[in-house]
Short mmCIF file of C-alpha atoms and ligand atoms in Angstrom, two decimals:
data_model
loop_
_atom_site.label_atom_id
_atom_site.label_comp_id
_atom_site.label_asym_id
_atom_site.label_seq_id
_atom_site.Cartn_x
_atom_site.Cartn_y
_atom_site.Cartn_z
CA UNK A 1 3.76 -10.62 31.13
CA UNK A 2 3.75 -7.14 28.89
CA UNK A 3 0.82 -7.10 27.13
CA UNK A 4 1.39 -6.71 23.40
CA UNK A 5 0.68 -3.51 21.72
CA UNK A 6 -3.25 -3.98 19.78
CA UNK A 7 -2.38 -4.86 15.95
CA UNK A 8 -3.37 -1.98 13.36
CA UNK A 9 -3.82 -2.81 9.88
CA UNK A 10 -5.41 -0.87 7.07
CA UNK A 11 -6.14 -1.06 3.48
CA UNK A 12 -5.30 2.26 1.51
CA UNK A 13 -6.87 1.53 -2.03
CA UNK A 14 -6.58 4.75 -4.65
CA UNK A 15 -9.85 5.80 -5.93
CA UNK A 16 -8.81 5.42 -9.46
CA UNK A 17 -11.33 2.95 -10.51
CA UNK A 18 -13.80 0.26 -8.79
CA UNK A 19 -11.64 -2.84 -7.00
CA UNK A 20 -10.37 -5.49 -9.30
CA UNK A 21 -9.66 -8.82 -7.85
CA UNK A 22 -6.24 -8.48 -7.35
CA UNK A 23 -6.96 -5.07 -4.91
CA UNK A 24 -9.56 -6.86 -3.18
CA UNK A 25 -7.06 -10.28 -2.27
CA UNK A 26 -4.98 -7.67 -0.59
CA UNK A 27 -7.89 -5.98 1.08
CA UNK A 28 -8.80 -9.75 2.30
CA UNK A 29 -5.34 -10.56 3.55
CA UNK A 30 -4.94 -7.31 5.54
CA UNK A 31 -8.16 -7.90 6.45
CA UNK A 32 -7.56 -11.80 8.28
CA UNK A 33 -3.64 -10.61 9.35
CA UNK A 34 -5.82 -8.42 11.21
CA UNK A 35 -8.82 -9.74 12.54
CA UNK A 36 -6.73 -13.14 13.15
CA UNK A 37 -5.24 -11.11 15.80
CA UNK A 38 -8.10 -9.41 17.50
CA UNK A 39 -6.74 -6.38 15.56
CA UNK A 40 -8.44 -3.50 14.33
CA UNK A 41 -8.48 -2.62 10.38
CA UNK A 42 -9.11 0.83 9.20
CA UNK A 43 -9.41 2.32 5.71
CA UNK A 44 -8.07 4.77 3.93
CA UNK A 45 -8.94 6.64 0.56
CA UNK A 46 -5.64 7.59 -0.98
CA UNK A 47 -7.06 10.79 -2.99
CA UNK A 48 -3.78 12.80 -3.04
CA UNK A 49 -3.30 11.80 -6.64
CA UNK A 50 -6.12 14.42 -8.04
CA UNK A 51 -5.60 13.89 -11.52
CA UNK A 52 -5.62 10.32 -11.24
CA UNK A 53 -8.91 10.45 -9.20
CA UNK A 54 -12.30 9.01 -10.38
CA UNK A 55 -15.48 10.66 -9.36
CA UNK A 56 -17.44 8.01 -7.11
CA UNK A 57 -14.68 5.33 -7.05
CA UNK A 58 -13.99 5.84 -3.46
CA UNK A 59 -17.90 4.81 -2.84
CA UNK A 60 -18.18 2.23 -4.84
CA UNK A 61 -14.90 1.08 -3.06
CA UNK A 62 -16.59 1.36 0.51
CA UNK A 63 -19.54 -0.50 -1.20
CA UNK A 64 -17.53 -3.64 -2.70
CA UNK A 65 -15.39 -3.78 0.66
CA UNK A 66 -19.12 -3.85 2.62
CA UNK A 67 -20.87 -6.07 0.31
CA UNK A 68 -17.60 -8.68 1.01
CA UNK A 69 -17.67 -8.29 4.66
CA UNK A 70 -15.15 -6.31 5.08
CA UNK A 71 -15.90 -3.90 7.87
CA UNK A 72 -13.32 -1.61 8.80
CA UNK A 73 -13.25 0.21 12.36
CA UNK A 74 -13.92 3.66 12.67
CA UNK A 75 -14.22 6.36 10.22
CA UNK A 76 -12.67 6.43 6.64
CA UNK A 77 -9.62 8.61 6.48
CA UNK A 78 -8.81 10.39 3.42
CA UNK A 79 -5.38 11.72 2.68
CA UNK A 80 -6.71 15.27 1.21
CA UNK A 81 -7.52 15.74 5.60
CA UNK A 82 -3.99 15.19 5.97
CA UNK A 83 -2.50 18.32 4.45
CA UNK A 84 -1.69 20.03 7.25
CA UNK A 85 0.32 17.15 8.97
CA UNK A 86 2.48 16.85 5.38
CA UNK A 87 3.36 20.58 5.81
CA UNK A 88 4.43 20.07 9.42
CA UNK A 89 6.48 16.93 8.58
CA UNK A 90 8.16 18.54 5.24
CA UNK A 91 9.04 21.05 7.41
CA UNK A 92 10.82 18.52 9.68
CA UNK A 93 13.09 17.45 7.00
CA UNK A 94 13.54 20.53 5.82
CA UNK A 95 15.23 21.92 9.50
CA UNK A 96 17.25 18.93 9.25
CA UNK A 97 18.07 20.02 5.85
CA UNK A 98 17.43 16.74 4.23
CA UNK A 99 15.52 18.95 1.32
CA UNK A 100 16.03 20.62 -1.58
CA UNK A 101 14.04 21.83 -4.58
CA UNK A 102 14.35 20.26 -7.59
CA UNK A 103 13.75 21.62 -11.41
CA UNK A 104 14.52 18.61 -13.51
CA UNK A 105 11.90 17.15 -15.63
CA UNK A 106 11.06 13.44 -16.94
CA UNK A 107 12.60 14.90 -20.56
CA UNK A 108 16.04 15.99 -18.94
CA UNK A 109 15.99 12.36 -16.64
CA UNK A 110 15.07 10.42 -19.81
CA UNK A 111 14.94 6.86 -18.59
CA UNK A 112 17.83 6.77 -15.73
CA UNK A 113 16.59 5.25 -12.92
CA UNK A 114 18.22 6.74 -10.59
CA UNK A 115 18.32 10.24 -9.68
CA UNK A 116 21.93 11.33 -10.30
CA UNK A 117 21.48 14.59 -7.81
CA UNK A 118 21.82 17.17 -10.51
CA UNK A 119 19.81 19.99 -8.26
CA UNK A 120 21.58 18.84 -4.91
CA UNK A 121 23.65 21.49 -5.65
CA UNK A 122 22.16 24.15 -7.00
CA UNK A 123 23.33 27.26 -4.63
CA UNK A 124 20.14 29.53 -4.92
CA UNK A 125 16.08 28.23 -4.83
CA UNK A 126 15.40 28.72 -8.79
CA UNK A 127 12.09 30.49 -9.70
CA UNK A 128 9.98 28.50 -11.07
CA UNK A 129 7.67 25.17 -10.35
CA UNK A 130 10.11 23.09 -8.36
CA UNK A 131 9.63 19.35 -6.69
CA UNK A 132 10.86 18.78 -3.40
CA UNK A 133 13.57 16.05 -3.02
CA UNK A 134 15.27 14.19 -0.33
CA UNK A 135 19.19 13.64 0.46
CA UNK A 136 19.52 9.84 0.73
CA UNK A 137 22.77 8.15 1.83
CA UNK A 138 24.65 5.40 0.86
CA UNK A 139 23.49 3.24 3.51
CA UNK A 140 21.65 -0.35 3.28
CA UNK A 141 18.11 -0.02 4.63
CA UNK A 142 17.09 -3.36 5.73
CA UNK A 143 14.20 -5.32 7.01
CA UNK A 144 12.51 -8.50 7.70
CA UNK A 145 9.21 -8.74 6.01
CA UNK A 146 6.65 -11.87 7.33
CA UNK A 147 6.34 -12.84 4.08
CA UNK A 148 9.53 -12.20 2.08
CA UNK A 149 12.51 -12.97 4.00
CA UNK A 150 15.33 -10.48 5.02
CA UNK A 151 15.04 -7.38 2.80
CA UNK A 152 18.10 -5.02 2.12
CA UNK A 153 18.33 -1.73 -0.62
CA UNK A 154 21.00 0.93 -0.34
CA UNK A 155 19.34 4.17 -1.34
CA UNK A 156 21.55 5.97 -2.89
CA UNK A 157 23.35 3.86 -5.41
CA UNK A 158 19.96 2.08 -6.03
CA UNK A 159 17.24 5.02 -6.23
CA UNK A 160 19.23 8.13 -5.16
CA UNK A 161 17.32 11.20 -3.91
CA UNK A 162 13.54 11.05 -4.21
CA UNK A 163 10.64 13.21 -4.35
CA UNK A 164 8.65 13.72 -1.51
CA UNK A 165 6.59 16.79 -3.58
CA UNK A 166 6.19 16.79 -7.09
CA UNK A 167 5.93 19.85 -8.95
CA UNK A 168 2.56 20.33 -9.32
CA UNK A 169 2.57 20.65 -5.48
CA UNK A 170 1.06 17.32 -4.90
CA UNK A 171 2.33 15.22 -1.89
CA UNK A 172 4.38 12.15 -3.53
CA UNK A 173 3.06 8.33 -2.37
CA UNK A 174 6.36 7.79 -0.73
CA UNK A 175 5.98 10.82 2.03
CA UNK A 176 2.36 10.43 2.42
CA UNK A 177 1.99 6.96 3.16
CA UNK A 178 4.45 7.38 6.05
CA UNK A 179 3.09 10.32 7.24
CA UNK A 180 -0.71 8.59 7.34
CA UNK A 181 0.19 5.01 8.50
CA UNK A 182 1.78 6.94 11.31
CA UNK A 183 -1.11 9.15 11.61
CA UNK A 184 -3.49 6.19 12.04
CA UNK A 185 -0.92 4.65 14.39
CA UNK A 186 -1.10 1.54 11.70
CA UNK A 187 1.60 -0.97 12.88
CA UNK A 188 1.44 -3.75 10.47
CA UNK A 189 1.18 -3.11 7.13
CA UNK A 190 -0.10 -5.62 4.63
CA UNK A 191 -0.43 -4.95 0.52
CA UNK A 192 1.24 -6.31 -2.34
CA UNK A 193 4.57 -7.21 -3.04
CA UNK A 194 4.77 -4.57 -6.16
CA UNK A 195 5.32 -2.47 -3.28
CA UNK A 196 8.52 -4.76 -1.58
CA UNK A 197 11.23 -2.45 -3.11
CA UNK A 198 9.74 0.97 -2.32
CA UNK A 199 9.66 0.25 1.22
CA UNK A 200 12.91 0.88 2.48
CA UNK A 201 12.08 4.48 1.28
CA UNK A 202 9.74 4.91 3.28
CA UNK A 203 11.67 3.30 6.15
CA UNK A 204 14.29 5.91 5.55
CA UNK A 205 11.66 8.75 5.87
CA UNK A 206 10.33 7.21 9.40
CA UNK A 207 14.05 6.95 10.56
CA UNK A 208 14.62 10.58 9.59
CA UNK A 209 11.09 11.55 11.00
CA UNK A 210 12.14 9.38 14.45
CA UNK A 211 8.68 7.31 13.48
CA UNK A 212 8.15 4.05 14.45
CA UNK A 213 9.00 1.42 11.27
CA UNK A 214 5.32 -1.06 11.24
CA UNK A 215 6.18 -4.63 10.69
CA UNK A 216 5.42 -5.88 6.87
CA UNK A 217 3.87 -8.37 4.73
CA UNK A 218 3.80 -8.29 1.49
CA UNK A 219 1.43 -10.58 -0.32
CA UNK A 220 1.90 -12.16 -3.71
CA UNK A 221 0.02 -10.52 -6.80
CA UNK A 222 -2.48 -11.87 -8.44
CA UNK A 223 -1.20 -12.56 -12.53
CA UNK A 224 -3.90 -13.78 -15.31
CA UNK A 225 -3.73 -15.74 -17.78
CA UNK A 226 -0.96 -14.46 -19.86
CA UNK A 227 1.10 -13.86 -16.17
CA UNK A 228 0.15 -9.64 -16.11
CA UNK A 229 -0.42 -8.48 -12.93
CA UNK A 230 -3.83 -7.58 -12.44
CA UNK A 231 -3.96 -3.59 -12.20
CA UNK A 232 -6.14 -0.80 -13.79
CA UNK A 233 -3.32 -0.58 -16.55
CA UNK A 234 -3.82 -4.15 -17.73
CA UNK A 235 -7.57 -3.53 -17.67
CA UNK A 236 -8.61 -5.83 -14.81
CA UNK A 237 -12.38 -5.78 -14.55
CA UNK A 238 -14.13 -4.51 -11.65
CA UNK A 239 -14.57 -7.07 -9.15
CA UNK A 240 -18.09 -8.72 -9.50
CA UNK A 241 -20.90 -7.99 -6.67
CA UNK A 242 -23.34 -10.15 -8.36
CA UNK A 243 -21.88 -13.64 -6.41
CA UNK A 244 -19.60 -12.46 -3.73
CA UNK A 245 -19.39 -15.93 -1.77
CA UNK A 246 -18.09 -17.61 -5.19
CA UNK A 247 -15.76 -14.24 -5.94
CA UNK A 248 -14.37 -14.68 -1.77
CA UNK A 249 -14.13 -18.30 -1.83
CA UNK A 250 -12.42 -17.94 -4.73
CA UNK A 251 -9.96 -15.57 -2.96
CA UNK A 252 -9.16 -17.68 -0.10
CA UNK A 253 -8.10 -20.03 -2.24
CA UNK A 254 -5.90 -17.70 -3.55
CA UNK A 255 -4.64 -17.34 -0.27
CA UNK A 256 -4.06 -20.99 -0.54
CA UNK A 257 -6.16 -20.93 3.16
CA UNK A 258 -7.74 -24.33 1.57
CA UNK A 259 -11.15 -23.59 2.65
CA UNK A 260 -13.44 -26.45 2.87
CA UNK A 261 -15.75 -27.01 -0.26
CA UNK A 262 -19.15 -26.58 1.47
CA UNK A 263 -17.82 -22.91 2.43
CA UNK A 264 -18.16 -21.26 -0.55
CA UNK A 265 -21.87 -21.98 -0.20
CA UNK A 266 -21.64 -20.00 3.07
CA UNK A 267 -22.73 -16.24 3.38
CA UNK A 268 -19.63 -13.84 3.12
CA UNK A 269 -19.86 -13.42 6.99
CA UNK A 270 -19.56 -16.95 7.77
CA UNK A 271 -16.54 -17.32 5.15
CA UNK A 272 -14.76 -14.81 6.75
CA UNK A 273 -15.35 -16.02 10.30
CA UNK A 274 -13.75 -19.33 8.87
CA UNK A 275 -11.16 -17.54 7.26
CA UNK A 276 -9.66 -15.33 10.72
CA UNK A 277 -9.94 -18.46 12.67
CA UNK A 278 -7.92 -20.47 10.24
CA UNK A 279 -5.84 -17.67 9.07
CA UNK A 280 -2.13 -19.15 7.76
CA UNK A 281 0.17 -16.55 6.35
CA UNK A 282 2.31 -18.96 6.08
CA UNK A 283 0.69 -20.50 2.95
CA UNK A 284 1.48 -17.85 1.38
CA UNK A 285 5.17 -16.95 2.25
CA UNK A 286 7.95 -16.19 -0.51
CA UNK A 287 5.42 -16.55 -3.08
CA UNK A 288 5.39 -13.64 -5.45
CA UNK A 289 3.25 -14.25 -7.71
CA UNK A 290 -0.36 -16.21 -7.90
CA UNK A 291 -1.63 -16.94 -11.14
CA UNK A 292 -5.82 -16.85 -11.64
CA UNK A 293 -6.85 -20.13 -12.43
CA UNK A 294 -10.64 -19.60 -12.57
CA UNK A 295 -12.49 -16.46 -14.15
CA UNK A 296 -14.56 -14.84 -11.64
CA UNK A 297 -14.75 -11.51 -13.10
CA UNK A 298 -17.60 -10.35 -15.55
N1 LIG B 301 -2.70 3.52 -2.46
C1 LIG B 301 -1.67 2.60 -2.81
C2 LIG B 301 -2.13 1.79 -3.99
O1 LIG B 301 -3.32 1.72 -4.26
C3 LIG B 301 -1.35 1.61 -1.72
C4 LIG B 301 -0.54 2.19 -0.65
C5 LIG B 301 0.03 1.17 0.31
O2 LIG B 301 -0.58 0.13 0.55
O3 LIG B 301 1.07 1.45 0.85
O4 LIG B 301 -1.29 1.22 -4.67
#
């Protein structure tokens, strides 16, 4: 029998802030879609974002993922090493001449939401801070996501061309995340389903780079009480460290892995060794949203 290929999952948190619950239920679920597997699960600091960046948030993100016993393999990649492996890839696209610089800005866009490919055309590289976009096609880009269903999105009547570098010469989200789940040979990612309808972008940009597409799972988001998704813009308060076997118990029921009661009395190791062994993505399918019942945060 072929042996199947080792499964690679990461989590790829911004350093924007410390981890509020909501980050750290998709950390957990990558984590046991993973390990449930005998796979390995790497991290990754996505610093490309320098403005956004907040001094010491990427180690008090390696400290929250430790002190919940979440161990990743190997060494911590950060996208700022990846620079040179952008260039080379831009440069790709741009032989196949799927680029072209664009001058537009937000004030000239206003609020369309889709690009309507004003530079496209522009017959001579203008002189002056540019982004870099890419040609998309009127093509549906579909996939099958393991928790989702059958996914479809035709690029260009519902995004049109994108940015792959923004003006300020800072590699967009969309380009870099293909170029690094590629780079650490991730092939199955796992993160929330606020991120369902930006991936067949990126699936376009692995076509056109002749990448390999990972398989997908997007997990539901975590809401509170008033049903806001928990993020850094709605203020969601740093995951606690104080009681981390309450906070992960907590989680897996959010997971809906129904973990036994006398768990959650269990060190965060012994949770977790539960947790991979029981593992049930299923639980969770086509749900989109999970709304936090109990107030674990400080
Ligand atoms: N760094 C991205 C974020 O924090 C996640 C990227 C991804 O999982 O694809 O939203």
């Amino acid at each position: 029998m072929p042996q199947q290929p080792e499964v690679i999952g990461r989590f790829a948190p911004s350093p924007t802030g410390p981890l509020h619950l909501g980050s750290l239920y998709a950390a957990l679920g990558s984590f046991l879609e993973a390990r449930s597997q005998q796979g390995r699960w790497l991290l990754r600091i996505d610093d490309l974002d320098i403005p956004r960046n907040v001094k010491g948030a990427d180690s008090l993100i390696l400290t929250t993922l430790d002190r919940f016993g979440l161990h990743w393999d190997g060494a911590v990649m950060y996208q700022s090493q990846n620079s040179d492996s952008y260039q080379q890839l831009l440069r790709q696209l741009e032989q196949q001449a799927l680029l072209y610089p664009c001058i537009c800005s937000r004030k000239i866009l206003g609020d369309q939401l889709i690009y309507p490919g004003t530079c496209r055309h522009l017959a001579s590289i203008p002189d002056q801070a540019s982004a870099l976009r890419i040609k998309t096609l009127p093509i549906d880009i579909g996939f099958d996501d393991s928790l989702q269903g059958a996914q479809s999105s035709n690029l260009a009547d519902q995004h049109g061309d994108f940015i792959l570098k923004r003006k300020d010469g800072i590699i967009a989200y969309q380009f870099a995340v293909v170029v690094d789940d590629y780079l650490q040979q991730v092939n199955h990612v796992v993160r929330g389903v606020d991120l369902l309808e930006v991936t067949p972008r990126q699936i376009y940009l692995q076509q056109a780079l002749g990448l390999a597409t990972p398989r997908y799972s997007h997990l539901p988001i975590i809401a509170d009480k008033h049903g806001n998704k928990l993020s850094k813009q709605t203020k969601a308060q740093a995951v606690d460290l104080t009681n981390p076997q309450q906070t992960l118990f907590h989680l897996l029921q959010l997971l809906k892995q129904n973990p036994p009661a006398e768990l959650a009395f269990l060190a965060v190791d012994q949770q977790l060794a539960w947790a991979t062994k029981h593992w049930q993505a299923a639980h969770i399918a086509d749900i989109q949203t999970i709304s936090l019942t109990i107030d674990v945060t400080k």
